[in-house]
Tab-separated table of C-alpha atoms in Angstrom:
chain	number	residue	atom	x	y	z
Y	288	UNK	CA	-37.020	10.758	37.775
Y	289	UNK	CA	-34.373	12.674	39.858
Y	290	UNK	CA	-32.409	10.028	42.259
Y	291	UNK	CA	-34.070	9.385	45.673
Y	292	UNK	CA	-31.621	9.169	48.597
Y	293	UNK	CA	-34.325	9.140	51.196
Y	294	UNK	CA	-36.266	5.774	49.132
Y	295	UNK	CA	-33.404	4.598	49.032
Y	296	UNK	CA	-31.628	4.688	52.483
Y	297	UNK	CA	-34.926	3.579	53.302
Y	298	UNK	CA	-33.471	0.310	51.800
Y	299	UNK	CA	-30.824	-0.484	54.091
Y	300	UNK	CA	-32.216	-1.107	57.548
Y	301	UNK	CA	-28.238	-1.304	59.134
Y	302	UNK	CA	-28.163	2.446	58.376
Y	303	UNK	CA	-29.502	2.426	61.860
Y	304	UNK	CA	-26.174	1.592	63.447
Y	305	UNK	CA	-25.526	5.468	63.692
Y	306	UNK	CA	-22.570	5.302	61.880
Y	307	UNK	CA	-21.594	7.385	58.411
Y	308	UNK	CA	-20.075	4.374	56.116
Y	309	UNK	CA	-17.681	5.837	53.880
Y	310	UNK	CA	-16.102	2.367	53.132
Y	311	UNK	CA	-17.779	0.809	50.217
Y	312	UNK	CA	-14.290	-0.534	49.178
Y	313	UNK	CA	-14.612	-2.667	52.173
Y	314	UNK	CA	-18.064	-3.781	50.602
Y	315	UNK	CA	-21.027	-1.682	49.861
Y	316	UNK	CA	-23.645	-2.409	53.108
Y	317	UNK	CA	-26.444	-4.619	52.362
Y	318	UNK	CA	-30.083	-3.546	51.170
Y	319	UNK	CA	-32.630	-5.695	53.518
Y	320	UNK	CA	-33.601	-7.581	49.974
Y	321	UNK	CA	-30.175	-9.134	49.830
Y	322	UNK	CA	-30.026	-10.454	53.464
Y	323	UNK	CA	-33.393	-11.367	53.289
Y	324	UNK	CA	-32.373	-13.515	50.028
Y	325	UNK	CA	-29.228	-15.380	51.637
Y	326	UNK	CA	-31.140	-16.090	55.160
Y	327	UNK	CA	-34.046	-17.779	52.837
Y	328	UNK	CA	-31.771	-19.695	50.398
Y	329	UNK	CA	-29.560	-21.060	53.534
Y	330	UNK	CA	-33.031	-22.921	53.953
Y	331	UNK	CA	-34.274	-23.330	50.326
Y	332	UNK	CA	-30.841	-23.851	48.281
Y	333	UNK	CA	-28.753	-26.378	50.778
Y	334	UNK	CA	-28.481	-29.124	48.180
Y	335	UNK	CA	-26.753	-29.514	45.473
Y	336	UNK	CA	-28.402	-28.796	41.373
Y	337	UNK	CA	-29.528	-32.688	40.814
Y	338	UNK	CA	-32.128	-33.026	37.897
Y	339	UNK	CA	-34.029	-35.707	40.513
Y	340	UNK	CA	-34.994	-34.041	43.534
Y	341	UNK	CA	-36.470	-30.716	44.030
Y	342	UNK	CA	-34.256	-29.230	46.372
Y	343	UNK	CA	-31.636	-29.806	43.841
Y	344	UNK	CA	-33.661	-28.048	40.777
Y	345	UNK	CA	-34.129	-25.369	43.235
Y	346	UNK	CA	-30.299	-24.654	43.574
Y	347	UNK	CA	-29.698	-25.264	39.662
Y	348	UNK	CA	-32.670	-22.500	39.338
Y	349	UNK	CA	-30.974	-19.910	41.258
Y	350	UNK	CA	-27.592	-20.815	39.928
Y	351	UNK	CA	-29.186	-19.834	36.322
Y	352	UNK	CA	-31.142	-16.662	37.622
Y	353	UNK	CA	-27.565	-15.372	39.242
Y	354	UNK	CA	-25.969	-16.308	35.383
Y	355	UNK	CA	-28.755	-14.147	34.095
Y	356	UNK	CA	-28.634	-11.584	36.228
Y	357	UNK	CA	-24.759	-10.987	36.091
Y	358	UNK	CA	-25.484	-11.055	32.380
Y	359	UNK	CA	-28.328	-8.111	32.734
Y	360	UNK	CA	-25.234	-5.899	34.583
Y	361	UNK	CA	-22.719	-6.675	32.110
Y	362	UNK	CA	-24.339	-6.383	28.826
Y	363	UNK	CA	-23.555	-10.471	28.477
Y	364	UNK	CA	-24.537	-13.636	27.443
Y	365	UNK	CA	-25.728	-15.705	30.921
Y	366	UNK	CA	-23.774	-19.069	28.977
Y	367	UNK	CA	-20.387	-16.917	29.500
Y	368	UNK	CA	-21.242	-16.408	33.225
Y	369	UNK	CA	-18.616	-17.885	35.894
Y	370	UNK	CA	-19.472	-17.716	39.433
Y	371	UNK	CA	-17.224	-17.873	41.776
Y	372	UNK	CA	-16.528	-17.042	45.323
Y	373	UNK	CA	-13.534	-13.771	44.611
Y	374	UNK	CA	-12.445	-12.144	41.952
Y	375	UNK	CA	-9.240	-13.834	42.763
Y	376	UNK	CA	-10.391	-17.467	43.132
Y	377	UNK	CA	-11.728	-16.782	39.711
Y	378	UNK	CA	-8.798	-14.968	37.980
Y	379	UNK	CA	-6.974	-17.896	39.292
Y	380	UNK	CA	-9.105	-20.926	37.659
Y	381	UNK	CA	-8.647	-18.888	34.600
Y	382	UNK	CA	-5.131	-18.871	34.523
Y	383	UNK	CA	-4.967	-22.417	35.730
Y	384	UNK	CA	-6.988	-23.429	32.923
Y	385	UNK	CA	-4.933	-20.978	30.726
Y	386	UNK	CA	-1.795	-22.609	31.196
Y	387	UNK	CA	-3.308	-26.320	30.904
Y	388	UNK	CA	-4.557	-25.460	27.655
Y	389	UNK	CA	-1.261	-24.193	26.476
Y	390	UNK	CA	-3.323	-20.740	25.840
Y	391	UNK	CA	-0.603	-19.100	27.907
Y	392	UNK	CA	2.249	-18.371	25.189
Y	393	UNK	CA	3.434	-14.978	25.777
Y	394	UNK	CA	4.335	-11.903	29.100
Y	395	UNK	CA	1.241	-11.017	30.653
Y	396	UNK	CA	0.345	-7.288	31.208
Y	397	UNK	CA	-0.514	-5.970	34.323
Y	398	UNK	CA	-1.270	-2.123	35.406
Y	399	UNK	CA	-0.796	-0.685	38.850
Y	400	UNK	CA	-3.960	1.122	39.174
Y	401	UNK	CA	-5.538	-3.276	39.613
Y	402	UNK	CA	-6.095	-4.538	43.267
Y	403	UNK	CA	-4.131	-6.993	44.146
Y	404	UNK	CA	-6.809	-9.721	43.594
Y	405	UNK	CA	-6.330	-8.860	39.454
Y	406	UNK	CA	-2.921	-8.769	39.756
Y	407	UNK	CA	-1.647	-11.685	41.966
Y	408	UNK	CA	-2.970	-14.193	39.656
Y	409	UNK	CA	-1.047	-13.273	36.635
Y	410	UNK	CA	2.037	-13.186	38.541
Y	411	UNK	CA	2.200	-16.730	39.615
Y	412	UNK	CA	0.725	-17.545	36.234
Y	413	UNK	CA	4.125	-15.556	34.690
Y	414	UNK	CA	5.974	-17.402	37.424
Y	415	UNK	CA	4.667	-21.248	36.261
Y	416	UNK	CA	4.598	-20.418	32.332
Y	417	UNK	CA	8.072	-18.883	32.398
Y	418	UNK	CA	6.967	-15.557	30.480
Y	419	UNK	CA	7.667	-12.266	32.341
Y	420	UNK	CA	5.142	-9.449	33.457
Y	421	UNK	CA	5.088	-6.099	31.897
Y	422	UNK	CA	3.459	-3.342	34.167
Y	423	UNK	CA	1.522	-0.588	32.673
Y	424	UNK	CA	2.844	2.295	34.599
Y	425	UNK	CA	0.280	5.341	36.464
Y	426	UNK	CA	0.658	9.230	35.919
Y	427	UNK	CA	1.901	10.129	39.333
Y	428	UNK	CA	0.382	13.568	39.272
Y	429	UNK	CA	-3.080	12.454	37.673
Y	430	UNK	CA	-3.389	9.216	38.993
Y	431	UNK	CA	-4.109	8.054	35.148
Y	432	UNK	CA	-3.279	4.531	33.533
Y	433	UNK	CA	-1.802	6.759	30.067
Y	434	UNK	CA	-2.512	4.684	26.960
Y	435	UNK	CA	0.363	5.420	24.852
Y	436	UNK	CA	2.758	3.175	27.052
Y	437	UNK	CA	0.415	0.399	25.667
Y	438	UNK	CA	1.975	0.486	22.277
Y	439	UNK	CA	5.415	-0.902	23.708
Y	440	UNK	CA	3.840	-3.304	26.498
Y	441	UNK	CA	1.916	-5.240	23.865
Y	442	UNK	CA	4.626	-5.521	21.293
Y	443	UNK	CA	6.163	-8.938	21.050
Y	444	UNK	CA	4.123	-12.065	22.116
Y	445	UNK	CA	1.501	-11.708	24.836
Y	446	UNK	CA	-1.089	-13.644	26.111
Y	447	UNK	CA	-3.078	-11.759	28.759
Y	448	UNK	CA	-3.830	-8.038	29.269
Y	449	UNK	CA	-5.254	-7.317	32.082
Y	450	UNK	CA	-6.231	-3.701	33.763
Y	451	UNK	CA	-9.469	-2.313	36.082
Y	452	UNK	CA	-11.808	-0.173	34.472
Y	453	UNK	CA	-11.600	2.105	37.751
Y	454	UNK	CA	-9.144	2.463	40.869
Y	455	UNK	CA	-10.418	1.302	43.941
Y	456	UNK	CA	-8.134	3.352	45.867
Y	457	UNK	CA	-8.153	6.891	43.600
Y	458	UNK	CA	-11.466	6.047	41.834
Y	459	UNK	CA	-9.721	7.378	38.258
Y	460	UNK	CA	-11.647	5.878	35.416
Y	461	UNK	CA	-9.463	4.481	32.805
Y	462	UNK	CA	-9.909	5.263	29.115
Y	463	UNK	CA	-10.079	1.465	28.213
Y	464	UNK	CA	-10.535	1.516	24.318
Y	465	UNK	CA	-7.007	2.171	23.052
Y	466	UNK	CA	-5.693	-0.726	25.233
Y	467	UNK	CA	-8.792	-3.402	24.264
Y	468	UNK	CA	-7.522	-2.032	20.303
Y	469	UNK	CA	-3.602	-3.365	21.088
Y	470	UNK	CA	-4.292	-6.401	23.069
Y	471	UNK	CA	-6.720	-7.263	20.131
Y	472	UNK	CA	-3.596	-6.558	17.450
Y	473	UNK	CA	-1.713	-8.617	19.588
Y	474	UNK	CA	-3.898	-11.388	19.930
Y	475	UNK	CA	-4.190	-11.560	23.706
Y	476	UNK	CA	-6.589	-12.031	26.250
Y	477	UNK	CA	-7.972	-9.092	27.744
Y	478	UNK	CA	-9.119	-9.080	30.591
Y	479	UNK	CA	-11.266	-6.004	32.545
Y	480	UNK	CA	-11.487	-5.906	36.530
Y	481	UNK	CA	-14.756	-3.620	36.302
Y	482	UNK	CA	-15.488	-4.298	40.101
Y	483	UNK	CA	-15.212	-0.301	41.292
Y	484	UNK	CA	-17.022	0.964	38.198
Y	485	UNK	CA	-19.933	-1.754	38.576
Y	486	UNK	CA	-22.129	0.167	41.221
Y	487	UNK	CA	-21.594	3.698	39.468
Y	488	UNK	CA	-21.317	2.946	35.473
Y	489	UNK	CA	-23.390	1.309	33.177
Y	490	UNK	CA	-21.209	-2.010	31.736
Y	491	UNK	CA	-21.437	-2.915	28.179
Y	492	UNK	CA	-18.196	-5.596	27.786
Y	493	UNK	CA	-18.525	-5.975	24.712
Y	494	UNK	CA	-18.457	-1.961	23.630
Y	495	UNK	CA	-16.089	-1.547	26.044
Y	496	UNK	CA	-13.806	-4.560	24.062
Y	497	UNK	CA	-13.425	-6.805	26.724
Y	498	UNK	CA	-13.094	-10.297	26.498
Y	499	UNK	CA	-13.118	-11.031	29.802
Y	500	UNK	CA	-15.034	-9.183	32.751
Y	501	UNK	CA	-14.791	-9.521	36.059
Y	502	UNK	CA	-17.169	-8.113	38.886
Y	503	UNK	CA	-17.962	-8.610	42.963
Y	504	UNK	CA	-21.294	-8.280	44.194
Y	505	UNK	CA	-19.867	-6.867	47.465
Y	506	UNK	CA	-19.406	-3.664	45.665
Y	507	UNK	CA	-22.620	-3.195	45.179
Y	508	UNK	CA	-24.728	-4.486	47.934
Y	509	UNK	CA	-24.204	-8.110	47.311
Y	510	UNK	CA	-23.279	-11.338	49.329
Y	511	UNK	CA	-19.563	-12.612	48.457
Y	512	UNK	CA	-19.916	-13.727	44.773
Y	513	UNK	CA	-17.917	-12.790	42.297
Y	514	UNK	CA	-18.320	-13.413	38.165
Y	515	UNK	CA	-16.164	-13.541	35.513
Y	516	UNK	CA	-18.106	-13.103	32.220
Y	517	UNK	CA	-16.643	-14.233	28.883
Y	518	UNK	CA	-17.479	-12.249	25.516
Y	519	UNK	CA	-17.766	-14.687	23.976
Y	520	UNK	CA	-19.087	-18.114	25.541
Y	521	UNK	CA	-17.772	-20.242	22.836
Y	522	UNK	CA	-14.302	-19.340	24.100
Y	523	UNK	CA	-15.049	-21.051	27.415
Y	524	UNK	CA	-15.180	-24.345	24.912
Y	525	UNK	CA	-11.799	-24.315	24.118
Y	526	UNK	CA	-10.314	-24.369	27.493
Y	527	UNK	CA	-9.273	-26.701	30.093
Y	528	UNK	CA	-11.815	-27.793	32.375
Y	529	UNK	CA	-10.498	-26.555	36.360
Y	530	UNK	CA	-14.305	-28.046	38.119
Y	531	UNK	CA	-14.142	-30.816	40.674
Y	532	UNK	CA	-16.844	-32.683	37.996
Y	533	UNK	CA	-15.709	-34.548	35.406
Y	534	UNK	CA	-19.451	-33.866	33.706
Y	535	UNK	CA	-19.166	-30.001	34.068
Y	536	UNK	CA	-20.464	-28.148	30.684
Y	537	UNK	CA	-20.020	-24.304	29.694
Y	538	UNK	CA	-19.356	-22.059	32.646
Y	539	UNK	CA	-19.127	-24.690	34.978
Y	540	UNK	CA	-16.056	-25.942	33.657
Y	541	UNK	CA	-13.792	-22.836	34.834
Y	542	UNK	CA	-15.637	-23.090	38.388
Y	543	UNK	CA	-13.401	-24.925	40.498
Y	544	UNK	CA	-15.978	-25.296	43.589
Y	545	UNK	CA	-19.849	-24.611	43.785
Y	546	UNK	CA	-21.367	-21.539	44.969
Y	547	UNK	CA	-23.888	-21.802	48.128
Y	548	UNK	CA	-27.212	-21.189	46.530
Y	549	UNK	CA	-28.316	-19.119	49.526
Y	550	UNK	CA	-25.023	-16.273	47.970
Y	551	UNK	CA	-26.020	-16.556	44.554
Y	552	UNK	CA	-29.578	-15.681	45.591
Y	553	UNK	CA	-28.419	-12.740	47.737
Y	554	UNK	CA	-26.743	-12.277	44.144
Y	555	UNK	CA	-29.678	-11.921	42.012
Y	556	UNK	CA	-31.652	-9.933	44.495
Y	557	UNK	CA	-28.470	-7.644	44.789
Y	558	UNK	CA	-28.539	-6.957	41.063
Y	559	UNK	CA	-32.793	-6.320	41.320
Y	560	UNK	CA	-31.706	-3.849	44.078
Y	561	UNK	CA	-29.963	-2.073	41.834
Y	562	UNK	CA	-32.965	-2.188	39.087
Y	563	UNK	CA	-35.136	-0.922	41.313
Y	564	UNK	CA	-32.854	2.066	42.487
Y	565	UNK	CA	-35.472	4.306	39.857
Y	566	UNK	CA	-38.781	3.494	40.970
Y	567	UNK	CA	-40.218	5.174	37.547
Y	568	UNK	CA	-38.145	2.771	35.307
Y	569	UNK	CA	-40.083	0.064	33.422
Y	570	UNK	CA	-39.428	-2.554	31.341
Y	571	UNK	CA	-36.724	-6.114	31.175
Y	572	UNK	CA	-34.310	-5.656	34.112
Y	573	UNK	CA	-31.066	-4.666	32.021
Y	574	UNK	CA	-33.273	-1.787	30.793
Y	575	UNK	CA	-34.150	-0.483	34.338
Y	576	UNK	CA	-30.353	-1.357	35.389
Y	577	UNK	CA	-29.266	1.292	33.207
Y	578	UNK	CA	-31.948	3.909	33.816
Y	579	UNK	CA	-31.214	3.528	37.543
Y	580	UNK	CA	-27.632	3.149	37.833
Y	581	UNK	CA	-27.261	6.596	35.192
Y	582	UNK	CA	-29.584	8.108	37.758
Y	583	UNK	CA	-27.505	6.852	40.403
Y	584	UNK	CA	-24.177	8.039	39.112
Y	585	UNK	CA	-25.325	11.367	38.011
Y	586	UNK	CA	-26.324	12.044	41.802
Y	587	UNK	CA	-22.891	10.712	42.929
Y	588	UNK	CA	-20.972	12.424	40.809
Y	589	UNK	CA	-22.263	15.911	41.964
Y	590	UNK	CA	-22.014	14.724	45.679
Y	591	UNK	CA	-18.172	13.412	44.556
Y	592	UNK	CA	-17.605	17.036	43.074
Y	593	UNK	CA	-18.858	18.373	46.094
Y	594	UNK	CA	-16.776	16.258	48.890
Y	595	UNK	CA	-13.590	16.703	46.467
Y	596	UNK	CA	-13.771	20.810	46.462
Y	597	UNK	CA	-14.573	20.653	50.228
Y	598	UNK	CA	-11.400	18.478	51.268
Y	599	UNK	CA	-9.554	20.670	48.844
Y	600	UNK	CA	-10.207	23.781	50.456
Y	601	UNK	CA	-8.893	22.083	53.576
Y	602	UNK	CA	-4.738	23.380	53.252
Y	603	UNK	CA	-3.845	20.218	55.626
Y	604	UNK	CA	-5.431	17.865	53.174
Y	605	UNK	CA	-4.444	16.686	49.846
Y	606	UNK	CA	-6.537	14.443	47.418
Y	607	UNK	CA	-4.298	12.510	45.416
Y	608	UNK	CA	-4.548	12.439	41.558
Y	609	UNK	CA	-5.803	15.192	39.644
Y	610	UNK	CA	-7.740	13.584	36.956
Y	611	UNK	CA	-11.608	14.657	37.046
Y	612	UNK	CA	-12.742	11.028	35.299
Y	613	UNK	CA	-13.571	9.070	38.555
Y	614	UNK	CA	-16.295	7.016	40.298
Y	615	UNK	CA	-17.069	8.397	43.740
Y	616	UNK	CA	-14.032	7.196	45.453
Y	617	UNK	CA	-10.439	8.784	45.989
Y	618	UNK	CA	-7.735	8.572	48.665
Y	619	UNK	CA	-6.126	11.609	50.553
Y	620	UNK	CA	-3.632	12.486	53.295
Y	621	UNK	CA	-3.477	15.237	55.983
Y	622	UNK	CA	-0.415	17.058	56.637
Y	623	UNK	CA	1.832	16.146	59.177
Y	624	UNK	CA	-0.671	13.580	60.722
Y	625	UNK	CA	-0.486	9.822	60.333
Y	626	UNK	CA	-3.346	8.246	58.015
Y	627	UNK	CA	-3.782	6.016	61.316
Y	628	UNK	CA	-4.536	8.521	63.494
Y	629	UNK	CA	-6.520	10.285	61.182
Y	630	UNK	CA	-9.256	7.030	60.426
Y	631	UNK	CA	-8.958	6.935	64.582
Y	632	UNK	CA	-10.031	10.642	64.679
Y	633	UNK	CA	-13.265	9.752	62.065
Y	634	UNK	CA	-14.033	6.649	64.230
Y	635	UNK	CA	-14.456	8.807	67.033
Y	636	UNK	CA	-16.648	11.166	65.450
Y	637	UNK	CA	-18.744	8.111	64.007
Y	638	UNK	CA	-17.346	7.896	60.414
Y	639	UNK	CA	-15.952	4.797	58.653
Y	640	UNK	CA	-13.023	5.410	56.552
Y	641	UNK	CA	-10.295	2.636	55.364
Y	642	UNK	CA	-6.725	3.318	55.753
Y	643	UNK	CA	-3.866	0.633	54.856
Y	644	UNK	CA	-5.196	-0.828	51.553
Y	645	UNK	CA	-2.594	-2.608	49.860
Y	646	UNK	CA	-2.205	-1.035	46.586
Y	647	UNK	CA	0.715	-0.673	44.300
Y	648	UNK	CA	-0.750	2.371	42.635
Y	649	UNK	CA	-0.648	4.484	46.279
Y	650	UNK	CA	2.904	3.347	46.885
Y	651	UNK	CA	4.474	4.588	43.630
Y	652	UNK	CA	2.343	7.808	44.556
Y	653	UNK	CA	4.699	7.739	47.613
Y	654	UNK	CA	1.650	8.128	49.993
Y	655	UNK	CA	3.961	5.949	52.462
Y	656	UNK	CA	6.585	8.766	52.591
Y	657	UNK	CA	3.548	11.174	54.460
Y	658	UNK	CA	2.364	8.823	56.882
Y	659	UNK	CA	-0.064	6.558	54.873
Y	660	UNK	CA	-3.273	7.362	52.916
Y	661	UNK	CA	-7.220	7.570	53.873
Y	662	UNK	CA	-9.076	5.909	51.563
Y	663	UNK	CA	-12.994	7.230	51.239
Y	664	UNK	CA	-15.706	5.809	48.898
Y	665	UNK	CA	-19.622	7.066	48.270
Y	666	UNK	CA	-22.827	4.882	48.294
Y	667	UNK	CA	-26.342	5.477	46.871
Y	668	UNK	CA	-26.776	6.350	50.193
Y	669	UNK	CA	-24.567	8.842	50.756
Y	670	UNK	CA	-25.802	12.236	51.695
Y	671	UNK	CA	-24.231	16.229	51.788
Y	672	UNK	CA	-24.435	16.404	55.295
Y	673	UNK	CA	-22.265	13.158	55.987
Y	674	UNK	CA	-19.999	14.717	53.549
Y	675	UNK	CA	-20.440	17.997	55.705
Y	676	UNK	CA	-19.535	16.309	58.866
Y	677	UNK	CA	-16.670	15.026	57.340
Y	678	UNK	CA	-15.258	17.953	56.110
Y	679	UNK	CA	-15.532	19.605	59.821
Y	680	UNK	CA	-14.173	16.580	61.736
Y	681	UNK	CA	-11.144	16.772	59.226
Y	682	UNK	CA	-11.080	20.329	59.416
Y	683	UNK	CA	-10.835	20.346	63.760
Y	684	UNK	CA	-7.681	18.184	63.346
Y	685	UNK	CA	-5.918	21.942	61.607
């Protein structure tokens, strides 16, 4: 069935606010499901999971439905499932735990296409073990992570790769099997921030040779939960615990603080959202997650095509990075016009745009030396004629 925009901004009663959200960097808005979820479990899931009472095999319910549904998205196992509340909360406990186990014996690898939440944890993790960072370098004119340099980061002794499957700032898709390949010669930990590419591309981690994956819900419609998934649940076995409990077994053990029930519900119902996004698909949910998000990203990726051949035909603008392989987001700047007063400019014309991310990859683009870059980002909601008004409102500031 061909993608339903109209169903499906039918989903998200805050579309009301008369706004055009092009901001899903910022977090995707919420389908009525989701907030419906978390305002239920604030009541249902307050508790903590306890065996004895009900209210506490309530929360340990929904603490195994959000496992199984982060498993569903990734292509996982729900016993390598860690919840957490960021990506960088997360990334941290991992290195933590890392460096307690005396798993961290080599540089780490870091790109700059990651956000800073995948990249600030592996720094002070360098810092404590004594091991330097290597940085996997971008194409300036393409906006690419290239592959080749991977052969020289990962010689030597290295204990964690770690790059995002897609900018968040350019949207460029990185080719991800050449660098899973060396980190695996190497014996290293890789690890694969797939948070921009969740909403838009179906996740497989362990075709895509990851052995660790990391998603937020808020980039797809979800409360603030993050996961990190292991590959391989065994692996969780033989590392430190980092949990608050002494008792904590399998993923709890790399979950430094508890989840509130009434998130990871929003969580599951987030991830049923997305299931549901083709009405005609049938069968267990990880089936209908890939039938609707491919149906999904197919209808982005024309309306991407579109907006980027719009803006380009605009001589004031320029999109930065030339590479075609992206998820519906990408970054620009106007000529001779602050990125500042350019978001102010949207505002006023009832757009939402982000300016000011901080992201390594935009300032070795040199971005900064033009005044600053506008960052822009499709939903499932997302129509031509938002894209059309934001070609003209860009277009009156020539």
């Amino acid at each position: 069935m061909a993608f339903d925009v109209a169903y499906v901004r039918g989903l998200f009663p805050s579309l009301g606010d008369g706004w055009i959200h092009f901001d899903p960097q910022a977090g995707m808005m919420i389908p009525n499901s989701v907030s419906t979820a978390v305002s239920t479990g604030f009541r249902q899931f307050a508790a903590p999971p306890d065996p004895l009472y009900p209210s506490g095999r309530a929360t340990a319910d929904v603490t195994d439905r959000a496992r199984r549904a982060i498993a569903d998205l990734v292509g996982g196992d729900p016993a390598g499932v860690v919840l957490g509340n960021s990506r960088f909360s997360l990334l941290s406990a991992l290195g933590e735990s890392l460096l307690a186990s005396r798993k961290a014996v080599g540089d780490v690898v870091v790109s700059r296409t990651d956000d800073e939440e995948n990249i600030v944890p592996w720094l002070r993790l360098a810092k404590r073990s004594g091991w330097n960072v290597r940085w996997g370098e971008i194409a300036v004119e393409t906006g690419e992570l290239p592959s080749w340099q991977y052969e020289r980061l990962l010689s030597g002794p290295v204990s964690v790769v770690t790059v995002s499957m897609a900018s968040s700032v350019t949207g460029v898709v990185t080719d991800l099997a050449p660098i899973a390949d060396g980190a695996g010669h190497a014996r290293a930990l890789f690890v694969v921030d797939a948070t921009s590419a969740a909403p838009f591309r179906t996740l497989d981690i362990r075709k895509l040779g990851a052995d660790v994956m990391v998603v937020s819900a808020q980039r797809w419609g979800g409360p603030p939960v993050a996961a990190m998934v292991f590959a391989d649940p065994g692996r969780i076995a033989s590392l430190e615990s980092v949990s608050l409990d002494p008792r904590a077994t399998g993923p709890s053990r790399l979950e430094p603080e508890r989840v509130s029930g009434a998130l990871l519900a929003g969580t599951v119902a987030s991830v049923e959202y997305l299931a549901n996004l083709d009405e005609d698909a049938i069968g267990k949910r990880r089936h209908r997650l890939t039938a609707a998000i491919s149906g999904q990203g197919e209808y982005l990726d024309r309306l991407m095509t579109y907006l980027r051949s719009t803006l380009e035909n605009l001589n004031q603008v320029h999109v930065i990075g030339e590479s075609a392989n992206r998820v519906p987001l990408l970054s620009f700047t106007v000529a001779g016009i602050s990125a500042d007063k350019v978001v102010r400019r949207l505002a006023d014309n009832g757009i939402r745009a982000l300016t000011g991310i901080p992201s390594r990859a935009l300032d070795v683009m040199g971005v900064n030396d033009f005044g600053g870059a506008i960052t822009i980002g499709l939903g499932p909601y997302s129509t031509p004629v938002e894209v059309d008004h934001l070609v003209r409102t860009l277009a009156s500031l020539g």
